[in-house]
């Protein structure tokens, strides 16, 4: 249960980073909602890796590079699921606000992320 709570906290941190950067980029740059979201996801992924590695999961015993590669693999896959759903929502529901689409897509990819990180990244060798 502790892992799930910490994972939810990491997700909350990632969500705040994602939403904050997405909002800032939409307000301050000419980037549209699609490119801005790619940048925001990258920053959110870095923030969640740092938290998950320190507080959520036990260290895997792998090298930092191997663990980082595995984390990145799961994270990129989850991000593709997240971004795909985000894009599909915006394209199929044009009146939907980008932040609302982000919330829905983020929740959907969270389950995949938890199992990927707990079973593939941070599981002891």
Tab-separated table of N, CA and C in Angstrom:
chain	number	residue	atom	x	y	z
A	1	UNK	N	0.829	-1.196	0.000
A	1	UNK	CA	0.000	0.000	0.000
A	1	UNK	C	0.872	1.258	0.000
A	2	UNK	N	2.016	1.202	0.701
A	2	UNK	CA	2.925	2.341	0.748
A	2	UNK	C	3.382	2.728	-0.658
A	3	UNK	N	3.694	1.717	-1.473
A	3	UNK	CA	4.152	1.998	-2.838
A	3	UNK	C	3.071	2.699	-3.648
A	4	UNK	N	1.862	2.240	-3.489
A	4	UNK	CA	0.762	2.839	-4.241
A	4	UNK	C	0.534	4.298	-3.829
A	5	UNK	N	0.623	4.578	-2.545
A	5	UNK	CA	0.464	5.957	-2.056
A	5	UNK	C	1.593	6.836	-2.575
A	6	UNK	N	2.831	6.341	-2.468
A	6	UNK	CA	3.966	7.126	-2.971
A	6	UNK	C	3.889	7.304	-4.485
A	7	UNK	N	3.429	6.257	-5.188
A	7	UNK	CA	3.269	6.372	-6.633
A	7	UNK	C	2.229	7.438	-6.972
A	8	UNK	N	1.162	7.490	-6.196
A	8	UNK	CA	0.142	8.523	-6.406
A	8	UNK	C	0.710	9.913	-6.149
A	9	UNK	N	1.567	10.037	-5.134
A	9	UNK	CA	2.213	11.326	-4.866
A	9	UNK	C	3.122	11.701	-6.034
A	10	UNK	N	3.913	10.728	-6.508
A	10	UNK	CA	4.789	10.987	-7.664
A	10	UNK	C	3.947	11.405	-8.867
A	11	UNK	N	2.831	10.706	-9.054
A	11	UNK	CA	1.940	11.069	-10.157
A	11	UNK	C	1.384	12.468	-10.003
A	12	UNK	N	1.056	12.837	-8.763
A	12	UNK	CA	0.577	14.198	-8.509
A	12	UNK	C	1.634	15.237	-8.835
A	13	UNK	N	2.867	14.946	-8.443
A	13	UNK	CA	3.978	15.847	-8.770
A	13	UNK	C	4.136	15.938	-10.282
A	14	UNK	N	4.134	14.785	-10.940
A	14	UNK	CA	4.247	14.769	-12.396
A	14	UNK	C	3.107	15.512	-13.063
A	15	UNK	N	1.899	15.321	-12.533
A	15	UNK	CA	0.742	16.017	-13.077
A	15	UNK	C	0.903	17.532	-12.951
A	16	UNK	N	1.339	18.000	-11.774
A	16	UNK	CA	1.526	19.441	-11.573
A	16	UNK	C	2.602	20.007	-12.498
A	17	UNK	N	3.691	19.260	-12.648
A	17	UNK	CA	4.750	19.697	-13.572
A	17	UNK	C	4.199	19.724	-14.994
A	18	UNK	N	3.519	18.661	-15.395
A	18	UNK	CA	2.946	18.552	-16.733
A	18	UNK	C	1.963	19.693	-16.995
A	19	UNK	N	1.005	19.863	-16.087
A	19	UNK	CA	-0.012	20.911	-16.267
A	19	UNK	C	0.597	22.304	-16.232
A	20	UNK	N	1.539	22.527	-15.329
A	20	UNK	CA	2.165	23.840	-15.224
A	20	UNK	C	2.945	24.215	-16.469
A	21	UNK	N	3.740	23.270	-16.942
A	21	UNK	CA	4.529	23.559	-18.143
A	21	UNK	C	3.632	23.667	-19.365
A	22	UNK	N	2.631	22.789	-19.477
A	22	UNK	CA	1.698	22.888	-20.600
A	22	UNK	C	1.002	24.247	-20.601
A	23	UNK	N	0.502	24.659	-19.453
A	23	UNK	CA	-0.186	25.957	-19.364
A	23	UNK	C	0.743	27.110	-19.705
A	24	UNK	N	1.960	27.059	-19.169
A	24	UNK	CA	2.927	28.133	-19.437
A	24	UNK	C	3.289	28.190	-20.916
A	25	UNK	N	3.541	27.043	-21.510
A	25	UNK	CA	3.904	27.025	-22.931
A	25	UNK	C	2.754	27.494	-23.812
A	26	UNK	N	1.529	27.116	-23.455
A	26	UNK	CA	0.380	27.564	-24.247
A	26	UNK	C	0.179	29.078	-24.132
A	27	UNK	N	0.459	29.617	-22.944
A	27	UNK	CA	0.250	31.051	-22.721
A	27	UNK	C	1.414	31.902	-23.233
A	28	UNK	N	2.631	31.361	-23.187
A	28	UNK	CA	3.808	32.195	-23.431
A	28	UNK	C	4.549	31.922	-24.733
A	29	UNK	N	4.179	30.871	-25.437
A	29	UNK	CA	4.899	30.529	-26.664
A	29	UNK	C	3.910	30.296	-27.800
A	30	UNK	N	4.417	30.278	-29.019
A	30	UNK	CA	3.531	29.973	-30.144
A	30	UNK	C	3.306	28.468	-30.325
A	31	UNK	N	3.889	27.638	-29.453
A	31	UNK	CA	3.673	26.200	-29.565
A	31	UNK	C	2.186	25.896	-29.385
A	32	UNK	N	1.671	25.038	-30.176
A	32	UNK	CA	0.287	24.625	-30.032
A	32	UNK	C	0.159	23.560	-28.956
A	33	UNK	N	-1.039	23.056	-28.733
A	33	UNK	CA	-1.257	22.084	-27.656
A	33	UNK	C	-0.540	20.756	-27.859
A	34	UNK	N	-0.205	20.406	-29.093
A	34	UNK	CA	0.447	19.118	-29.340
A	34	UNK	C	1.945	19.174	-29.036
A	35	UNK	N	2.649	20.170	-29.556
A	35	UNK	CA	4.079	20.297	-29.269
A	35	UNK	C	4.329	20.680	-27.814
A	36	UNK	N	3.496	21.551	-27.292
A	36	UNK	CA	3.657	21.965	-25.895
A	36	UNK	C	3.514	20.763	-24.963
A	37	UNK	N	2.609	19.860	-25.288
A	37	UNK	CA	2.406	18.688	-24.430
A	37	UNK	C	3.607	17.755	-24.465
A	38	UNK	N	4.269	17.629	-25.599
A	38	UNK	CA	5.472	16.791	-25.674
A	38	UNK	C	6.556	17.309	-24.737
A	39	UNK	N	6.755	18.606	-24.726
A	39	UNK	CA	7.749	19.208	-23.832
A	39	UNK	C	7.343	18.993	-22.373
A	40	UNK	N	6.086	19.224	-22.078
A	40	UNK	CA	5.589	19.075	-20.704
A	40	UNK	C	5.736	17.641	-20.203
A	41	UNK	N	5.444	16.662	-21.064
A	41	UNK	CA	5.580	15.255	-20.677
A	41	UNK	C	7.026	14.927	-20.324
A	42	UNK	N	7.974	15.433	-21.094
A	42	UNK	CA	9.388	15.149	-20.819
A	42	UNK	C	9.795	15.661	-19.437
A	43	UNK	N	9.388	16.858	-19.099
A	43	UNK	CA	9.710	17.405	-17.776
A	43	UNK	C	9.002	16.619	-16.665
A	44	UNK	N	7.761	16.245	-16.904
A	44	UNK	CA	7.016	15.484	-15.903
A	44	UNK	C	7.661	14.120	-15.672
A	45	UNK	N	8.134	13.485	-16.739
A	45	UNK	CA	8.772	12.180	-16.611
A	45	UNK	C	10.052	12.273	-15.772
A	46	UNK	N	10.830	13.300	-15.977
A	46	UNK	CA	12.046	13.488	-15.179
A	46	UNK	C	11.704	13.688	-13.700
A	47	UNK	N	10.670	14.435	-13.434
A	47	UNK	CA	10.263	14.688	-12.040
A	47	UNK	C	9.775	13.408	-11.369
A	48	UNK	N	8.984	12.608	-12.071
A	48	UNK	CA	8.471	11.386	-11.450
A	48	UNK	C	9.565	10.342	-11.265
A	49	UNK	N	10.521	10.281	-12.180
A	49	UNK	CA	11.640	9.337	-12.017
A	49	UNK	C	12.396	9.659	-10.740
A	50	UNK	N	12.698	10.912	-10.524
A	50	UNK	CA	13.449	11.299	-9.325
A	50	UNK	C	12.686	10.923	-8.060
A	51	UNK	N	11.399	11.172	-8.024
A	51	UNK	CA	10.611	10.848	-6.833
A	51	UNK	C	10.458	9.336	-6.664
A	52	UNK	N	10.100	8.650	-7.747
A	52	UNK	CA	9.901	7.203	-7.650
A	52	UNK	C	11.178	6.477	-7.244
A	53	UNK	N	12.296	6.911	-7.748
A	53	UNK	CA	13.564	6.256	-7.418
A	53	UNK	C	13.929	6.478	-5.958
A	54	UNK	N	13.596	7.622	-5.429
A	54	UNK	CA	13.973	7.950	-4.056
A	54	UNK	C	12.958	7.496	-3.016
A	55	UNK	N	11.669	7.497	-3.341
A	55	UNK	CA	10.655	7.289	-2.313
A	55	UNK	C	9.672	6.148	-2.567
A	56	UNK	N	9.380	5.824	-3.812
A	56	UNK	CA	8.304	4.876	-4.084
A	56	UNK	C	8.770	3.425	-4.105
A	57	UNK	N	9.758	3.144	-4.923
A	57	UNK	CA	10.192	1.773	-5.133
A	57	UNK	C	11.567	1.558	-4.529
A	58	UNK	N	11.841	0.321	-4.163
A	58	UNK	CA	13.185	-0.019	-3.717
A	58	UNK	C	14.109	0.003	-4.929
A	59	UNK	N	15.344	0.338	-4.693
A	59	UNK	CA	16.307	0.352	-5.802
A	59	UNK	C	16.419	-1.054	-6.372
A	60	UNK	N	16.627	-1.146	-7.643
A	60	UNK	CA	16.595	-2.440	-8.325
A	60	UNK	C	17.898	-3.219	-8.190
A	61	UNK	N	18.968	-2.561	-7.864
A	61	UNK	CA	20.268	-3.215	-7.853
A	61	UNK	C	20.963	-3.124	-9.198
A	62	UNK	N	20.290	-2.610	-10.196
A	62	UNK	CA	20.902	-2.396	-11.509
A	62	UNK	C	21.683	-1.092	-11.474
A	63	UNK	N	22.521	-0.919	-12.457
A	63	UNK	CA	23.238	0.346	-12.556
A	63	UNK	C	22.240	1.468	-12.806
A	64	UNK	N	22.662	2.674	-12.494
A	64	UNK	CA	21.801	3.834	-12.718
A	64	UNK	C	21.418	3.941	-14.194
A	65	UNK	N	22.369	3.647	-15.074
A	65	UNK	CA	22.094	3.711	-16.508
A	65	UNK	C	21.058	2.671	-16.925
A	66	UNK	N	21.193	1.439	-16.430
A	66	UNK	CA	20.241	0.379	-16.791
A	66	UNK	C	18.855	0.694	-16.234
A	67	UNK	N	18.829	1.150	-14.993
A	67	UNK	CA	17.553	1.502	-14.389
A	67	UNK	C	16.914	2.670	-15.132
A	68	UNK	N	17.717	3.661	-15.462
A	68	UNK	CA	17.212	4.814	-16.207
A	68	UNK	C	16.670	4.429	-17.572
A	69	UNK	N	17.366	3.507	-18.244
A	69	UNK	CA	16.903	3.041	-19.553
A	69	UNK	C	15.561	2.333	-19.421
A	70	UNK	N	15.449	1.472	-18.424
A	70	UNK	CA	14.186	0.762	-18.207
A	70	UNK	C	13.070	1.747	-17.847
A	71	UNK	N	13.389	2.698	-16.979
A	71	UNK	CA	12.391	3.700	-16.595
A	71	UNK	C	11.949	4.489	-17.826
A	72	UNK	N	12.921	4.882	-18.618
A	72	UNK	CA	12.607	5.622	-19.833
A	72	UNK	C	11.757	4.822	-20.800
A	73	UNK	N	12.040	3.514	-20.915
A	73	UNK	CA	11.266	2.649	-21.813
A	73	UNK	C	9.805	2.574	-21.386
A	74	UNK	N	9.590	2.341	-20.102
A	74	UNK	CA	8.213	2.293	-19.599
A	74	UNK	C	7.591	3.682	-19.706
A	75	UNK	N	8.354	4.696	-19.314
A	75	UNK	CA	7.835	6.061	-19.344
A	75	UNK	C	7.454	6.524	-20.737
A	76	UNK	N	8.294	6.206	-21.721
A	76	UNK	CA	7.990	6.604	-23.101
A	76	UNK	C	6.753	5.858	-23.609
A	77	UNK	N	6.662	4.572	-23.286
A	77	UNK	CA	5.482	3.809	-23.695
A	77	UNK	C	4.222	4.382	-23.053
A	78	UNK	N	4.296	4.664	-21.756
A	78	UNK	CA	3.150	5.271	-21.069
A	78	UNK	C	2.841	6.648	-21.647
A	79	UNK	N	3.884	7.392	-21.973
A	79	UNK	CA	3.685	8.716	-22.562
A	79	UNK	C	3.019	8.613	-23.936
A	80	UNK	N	3.379	7.583	-24.707
A	80	UNK	CA	2.737	7.387	-26.006
A	80	UNK	C	1.254	7.054	-25.839
A	81	UNK	N	0.951	6.214	-24.864
A	81	UNK	CA	-0.454	5.920	-24.558
A	81	UNK	C	-1.152	7.217	-24.144
A	82	UNK	N	-0.517	7.953	-23.243
A	82	UNK	CA	-1.076	9.202	-22.738
A	82	UNK	C	-1.276	10.198	-23.880
A	83	UNK	N	-0.238	10.417	-24.663
A	83	UNK	CA	-0.295	11.398	-25.743
A	83	UNK	C	-1.278	10.963	-26.830
A	84	UNK	N	-1.321	9.667	-27.118
A	84	UNK	CA	-2.258	9.163	-28.122
A	84	UNK	C	-3.700	9.404	-27.715
A	85	UNK	N	-3.993	9.109	-26.463
A	85	UNK	CA	-5.348	9.346	-25.975
A	85	UNK	C	-5.658	10.840	-25.924
A	86	UNK	N	-4.690	11.639	-25.453
A	86	UNK	CA	-4.840	13.100	-25.405
A	86	UNK	C	-5.166	13.634	-26.806
A	87	UNK	N	-4.390	13.210	-27.790
A	87	UNK	CA	-4.595	13.671	-29.170
A	87	UNK	C	-5.945	13.215	-29.709
A	88	UNK	N	-6.277	11.949	-29.453
A	88	UNK	CA	-7.553	11.421	-29.939
A	88	UNK	C	-8.724	12.185	-29.335
A	89	UNK	N	-8.621	12.507	-28.064
A	89	UNK	CA	-9.695	13.274	-27.416
A	89	UNK	C	-9.827	14.660	-28.034
A	90	UNK	N	-8.688	15.348	-28.226
A	90	UNK	CA	-8.748	16.696	-28.794
A	90	UNK	C	-9.264	16.692	-30.227
A	91	UNK	N	-8.868	15.671	-30.992
A	91	UNK	CA	-9.296	15.618	-32.385
A	91	UNK	C	-10.756	15.190	-32.521
A	92	UNK	N	-11.218	14.320	-31.634
A	92	UNK	CA	-12.599	13.844	-31.745
A	92	UNK	C	-13.598	14.736	-31.003
A	93	UNK	N	-13.105	15.496	-30.029
A	93	UNK	CA	-13.965	16.411	-29.270
A	93	UNK	C	-13.340	17.811	-29.295
A	94	UNK	N	-13.492	18.535	-30.395
A	94	UNK	CA	-12.806	19.817	-30.553
A	94	UNK	C	-13.121	20.848	-29.468
A	95	UNK	N	-14.244	20.746	-28.808
A	95	UNK	CA	-14.600	21.709	-27.762
A	95	UNK	C	-13.906	21.399	-26.434
A	96	UNK	N	-13.321	20.234	-26.328
A	96	UNK	CA	-12.659	19.825	-25.083
A	96	UNK	C	-11.390	20.655	-24.864
A	97	UNK	N	-11.233	21.178	-23.667
A	97	UNK	CA	-10.054	21.959	-23.322
A	97	UNK	C	-8.832	21.042	-23.219
A	98	UNK	N	-7.638	21.492	-23.640
A	98	UNK	CA	-6.438	20.658	-23.560
A	98	UNK	C	-6.152	20.125	-22.154
A	99	UNK	N	-6.394	20.928	-21.124
A	99	UNK	CA	-6.124	20.444	-19.764
A	99	UNK	C	-7.088	19.326	-19.364
A	100	UNK	N	-8.323	19.391	-19.812
A	100	UNK	CA	-9.276	18.321	-19.521
A	100	UNK	C	-8.859	17.027	-20.227
A	101	UNK	N	-8.417	17.149	-21.461
A	101	UNK	CA	-7.928	15.977	-22.192
A	101	UNK	C	-6.691	15.403	-21.507
A	102	UNK	N	-5.842	16.282	-20.972
A	102	UNK	CA	-4.646	15.833	-20.269
A	102	UNK	C	-5.003	15.028	-19.023
A	103	UNK	N	-5.997	15.479	-18.291
A	103	UNK	CA	-6.428	14.772	-17.078
A	103	UNK	C	-6.904	13.365	-17.429
A	104	UNK	N	-7.756	13.257	-18.408
A	104	UNK	CA	-8.304	11.957	-18.799
A	104	UNK	C	-7.189	11.024	-19.275
A	105	UNK	N	-6.323	11.528	-20.129
A	105	UNK	CA	-5.238	10.703	-20.666
A	105	UNK	C	-4.242	10.301	-19.581
A	106	UNK	N	-3.974	11.189	-18.650
A	106	UNK	CA	-3.030	10.893	-17.573
A	106	UNK	C	-3.551	9.793	-16.656
A	107	UNK	N	-4.811	9.837	-16.342
A	107	UNK	CA	-5.401	8.798	-15.492
A	107	UNK	C	-5.333	7.444	-16.198
A	108	UNK	N	-5.621	7.443	-17.479
A	108	UNK	CA	-5.619	6.188	-18.238
A	108	UNK	C	-4.231	5.554	-18.294
A	109	UNK	N	-3.193	6.360	-18.415
A	109	UNK	CA	-1.843	5.807	-18.528
A	109	UNK	C	-1.208	5.491	-17.169
A	110	UNK	N	-1.802	5.959	-16.095
A	110	UNK	CA	-1.226	5.758	-14.757
A	110	UNK	C	-1.172	4.275	-14.381
A	111	UNK	N	-2.193	3.535	-14.698
A	111	UNK	CA	-2.226	2.111	-14.356
A	111	UNK	C	-1.100	1.371	-15.075
A	112	UNK	N	-0.952	1.629	-16.352
A	112	UNK	CA	0.132	1.015	-17.114
A	112	UNK	C	1.475	1.353	-16.488
A	113	UNK	N	1.671	2.597	-16.135
A	113	UNK	CA	2.942	3.045	-15.560
A	113	UNK	C	3.269	2.323	-14.265
A	114	UNK	N	2.302	2.223	-13.364
A	114	UNK	CA	2.569	1.591	-12.075
A	114	UNK	C	3.054	0.167	-12.257
A	115	UNK	N	2.357	-0.602	-13.068
A	115	UNK	CA	2.771	-1.988	-13.254
A	115	UNK	C	4.092	-2.091	-14.003
A	116	UNK	N	4.318	-1.246	-14.958
A	116	UNK	CA	5.597	-1.258	-15.669
A	116	UNK	C	6.767	-0.913	-14.762
A	117	UNK	N	6.606	0.119	-13.959
A	117	UNK	CA	7.689	0.522	-13.062
A	117	UNK	C	7.915	-0.510	-11.968
A	118	UNK	N	6.849	-1.013	-11.385
A	118	UNK	CA	7.012	-1.948	-10.266
A	118	UNK	C	7.501	-3.314	-10.719
A	119	UNK	N	7.124	-3.744	-11.912
A	119	UNK	CA	7.495	-5.087	-12.374
A	119	UNK	C	8.735	-5.113	-13.254
A	120	UNK	N	9.000	-4.057	-13.992
A	120	UNK	CA	10.089	-4.066	-14.962
A	120	UNK	C	11.281	-3.199	-14.539
A	121	UNK	N	11.030	-2.088	-13.923
A	121	UNK	CA	12.112	-1.153	-13.624
A	121	UNK	C	12.718	-1.396	-12.248
A	122	UNK	N	11.907	-1.384	-11.217
A	122	UNK	CA	12.432	-1.402	-9.864
A	122	UNK	C	12.384	-2.772	-9.193
A	123	UNK	N	11.973	-3.789	-9.882
A	123	UNK	CA	11.987	-5.139	-9.323
A	123	UNK	C	13.435	-5.598	-9.231
A	124	UNK	N	13.784	-6.184	-8.099
A	124	UNK	CA	15.157	-6.636	-7.891
A	124	UNK	C	15.527	-7.696	-8.922
A	125	UNK	N	16.807	-7.693	-9.289
A	125	UNK	CA	17.285	-8.656	-10.291
A	125	UNK	C	17.188	-10.069	-9.784
